[in-house]
């Protein structure tokens, strides 16, 4: 029997109890021994001349694989270096949880994306804004539509002058409309169109509405070009729309949720994911 860890941090675990139980139930059906662990209680380091992982400060038996549902590339890399196969990998975690790195990594492949400036500083400087109003400001590590701001005037700039760190300054695409493509391994599972009539962000969790979307041949080819550049476990690839109706890559969700897909279809994406993992390892 294959063994695995399902890893969440304590905050996310509290809000994802049903999904965690779904994972554990499907693992039993797949004849996988899946153990739920909290990242907060796992310690990584170099002890007695070797890399190690402890749980509650004590040694723990290592599994065949780990489903890492928290954003921590250093931790994920530690698991890989002691021989645990990870889903998603540390490379996916590092690149896809940083919007600037995602754009930087995929730009040489000719992936269409909105014009974007990578900004890093102690304070957002108006001199760094090369775009006319309106434009978008995004924190590179933001998720779920959070820490994203529409800038329409100098008044809006003043409201975000306190922001620190690394941000994207971006020309806006069509407002309130995007597509999420769910991917397992190298396979497109489904696509969902998300729309909002009240906000420039279309996230389902922020009140947007959703429907299953049929991808065109050119849209499938674009998604497959991105998929081929990574060794994915399960991710969501998000696209926004250019004014001419074509797709622009927005971001890739590493720890992707599937609420929209579950609400719209009978597809058991967790079963699909665990089947993929079992075949892979």
mmCIF file of N, CA and C in Angstrom, residues 98 100-101 104 116-130 137-141 147 161-169:
data_model
loop_
_atom_site.group_PDB
_atom_site.id
_atom_site.type_symbol
_atom_site.label_atom_id
_atom_site.label_comp_id
_atom_site.label_asym_id
_atom_site.label_seq_id
_atom_site.Cartn_x
_atom_site.Cartn_y
_atom_site.Cartn_z
ATOM 1 N N UNK A 98 4.285 33.143 -7.069
ATOM 2 C CA UNK A 98 4.848 34.476 -7.230
ATOM 3 C C UNK A 98 4.494 34.951 -8.630
ATOM 4 N N UNK A 100 5.197 37.582 -10.322
ATOM 5 C CA UNK A 100 6.304 38.104 -11.117
ATOM 6 C C UNK A 100 7.141 36.964 -11.690
ATOM 7 N N UNK A 101 7.443 35.957 -10.857
ATOM 8 C CA UNK A 101 8.222 34.814 -11.336
ATOM 9 C C UNK A 101 7.470 34.037 -12.409
ATOM 10 N N UNK A 104 7.838 36.033 -15.573
ATOM 11 C CA UNK A 104 9.239 35.970 -15.994
ATOM 12 C C UNK A 104 9.569 34.610 -16.597
ATOM 13 N N UNK A 116 3.216 44.335 -18.060
ATOM 14 C CA UNK A 116 3.381 44.269 -16.611
ATOM 15 C C UNK A 116 4.739 44.818 -16.189
ATOM 16 N N UNK A 117 4.749 45.568 -15.090
ATOM 17 C CA UNK A 117 5.983 46.025 -14.471
ATOM 18 C C UNK A 117 6.140 45.305 -13.137
ATOM 19 N N UNK A 118 7.345 44.774 -12.875
ATOM 20 C CA UNK A 118 7.655 44.162 -11.580
ATOM 21 C C UNK A 118 8.260 45.252 -10.699
ATOM 22 N N UNK A 119 7.588 45.583 -9.631
ATOM 23 C CA UNK A 119 8.038 46.698 -8.781
ATOM 24 C C UNK A 119 8.391 46.195 -7.391
ATOM 25 N N UNK A 120 9.551 46.625 -6.903
ATOM 26 C CA UNK A 120 9.946 46.291 -5.537
ATOM 27 C C UNK A 120 10.481 47.537 -4.854
ATOM 28 N N UNK A 121 9.973 47.847 -3.676
ATOM 29 C CA UNK A 121 10.454 49.021 -2.976
ATOM 30 C C UNK A 121 9.850 49.161 -1.605
ATOM 31 N N UNK A 122 10.364 50.114 -0.857
ATOM 32 C CA UNK A 122 9.847 50.401 0.473
ATOM 33 C C UNK A 122 8.533 51.153 0.415
ATOM 34 N N UNK A 123 8.270 51.760 -0.743
ATOM 35 C CA UNK A 123 7.038 52.523 -0.905
ATOM 36 C C UNK A 123 6.715 52.596 -2.389
ATOM 37 N N UNK A 124 5.443 52.419 -2.736
ATOM 38 C CA UNK A 124 5.049 52.531 -4.134
ATOM 39 C C UNK A 124 5.283 53.958 -4.608
ATOM 40 N N UNK A 125 6.110 54.101 -5.625
ATOM 41 C CA UNK A 125 6.507 55.404 -6.131
ATOM 42 C C UNK A 125 5.734 55.707 -7.408
ATOM 43 N N UNK A 126 5.087 56.856 -7.457
ATOM 44 C CA UNK A 126 4.279 57.218 -8.610
ATOM 45 C C UNK A 126 5.109 57.263 -9.891
ATOM 46 N N UNK A 127 6.411 57.515 -9.749
ATOM 47 C CA UNK A 127 7.277 57.563 -10.927
ATOM 48 C C UNK A 127 7.421 56.192 -11.581
ATOM 49 N N UNK A 128 7.102 55.137 -10.831
ATOM 50 C CA UNK A 128 7.225 53.772 -11.372
ATOM 51 C C UNK A 128 6.002 53.361 -12.178
ATOM 52 N N UNK A 129 4.981 54.199 -12.254
ATOM 53 C CA UNK A 129 3.746 53.838 -12.928
ATOM 54 C C UNK A 129 3.816 54.277 -14.392
ATOM 55 N N UNK A 130 4.085 53.348 -15.316
ATOM 56 C CA UNK A 130 4.249 53.724 -16.721
ATOM 57 C C UNK A 130 2.950 53.714 -17.523
ATOM 58 N N UNK A 137 -2.810 47.154 -9.604
ATOM 59 C CA UNK A 137 -1.664 46.879 -8.743
ATOM 60 C C UNK A 137 -1.962 45.580 -7.986
ATOM 61 N N UNK A 138 -1.020 44.609 -8.057
ATOM 62 C CA UNK A 138 -1.209 43.300 -7.415
ATOM 63 C C UNK A 138 0.016 42.943 -6.581
ATOM 64 N N UNK A 139 -0.199 42.450 -5.389
ATOM 65 C CA UNK A 139 0.892 41.894 -4.597
ATOM 66 C C UNK A 139 1.272 40.542 -5.201
ATOM 67 N N UNK A 140 2.575 40.270 -5.337
ATOM 68 C CA UNK A 140 2.989 39.089 -6.098
ATOM 69 C C UNK A 140 2.556 37.777 -5.456
ATOM 70 N N UNK A 141 2.350 37.763 -4.132
ATOM 71 C CA UNK A 141 1.970 36.528 -3.451
ATOM 72 C C UNK A 141 0.474 36.471 -3.130
ATOM 73 N N UNK A 147 -5.533 41.562 -2.132
ATOM 74 C CA UNK A 147 -4.381 42.438 -2.360
ATOM 75 C C UNK A 147 -4.219 42.781 -3.834
ATOM 76 N N UNK A 161 -0.191 54.024 -0.936
ATOM 77 C CA UNK A 161 1.197 54.449 -0.774
ATOM 78 C C UNK A 161 1.928 53.712 0.350
ATOM 79 N N UNK A 162 1.156 53.152 1.274
ATOM 80 C CA UNK A 162 1.772 52.454 2.405
ATOM 81 C C UNK A 162 2.265 51.060 2.046
ATOM 82 N N UNK A 163 1.905 50.544 0.902
ATOM 83 C CA UNK A 163 2.233 49.175 0.557
ATOM 84 C C UNK A 163 3.737 48.977 0.408
ATOM 85 N N UNK A 164 4.220 47.824 0.839
ATOM 86 C CA UNK A 164 5.638 47.499 0.783
ATOM 87 C C UNK A 164 5.830 46.159 0.084
ATOM 88 N N UNK A 165 7.044 45.907 -0.378
ATOM 89 C CA UNK A 165 7.356 44.601 -0.936
ATOM 90 C C UNK A 165 7.396 44.601 -2.447
ATOM 91 N N UNK A 166 7.023 43.480 -3.049
ATOM 92 C CA UNK A 166 7.067 43.310 -4.504
ATOM 93 C C UNK A 166 5.651 43.246 -5.059
ATOM 94 N N UNK A 167 5.424 44.035 -6.092
ATOM 95 C CA UNK A 167 4.089 44.190 -6.666
ATOM 96 C C UNK A 167 4.152 44.136 -8.181
ATOM 97 N N UNK A 168 3.026 43.818 -8.782
ATOM 98 C CA UNK A 168 2.876 43.947 -10.224
ATOM 99 C C UNK A 168 2.061 45.188 -10.520
ATOM 100 N N UNK A 169 2.506 45.976 -11.491
ATOM 101 C CA UNK A 169 1.722 47.077 -12.033
ATOM 102 C C UNK A 169 1.340 46.641 -13.436
#
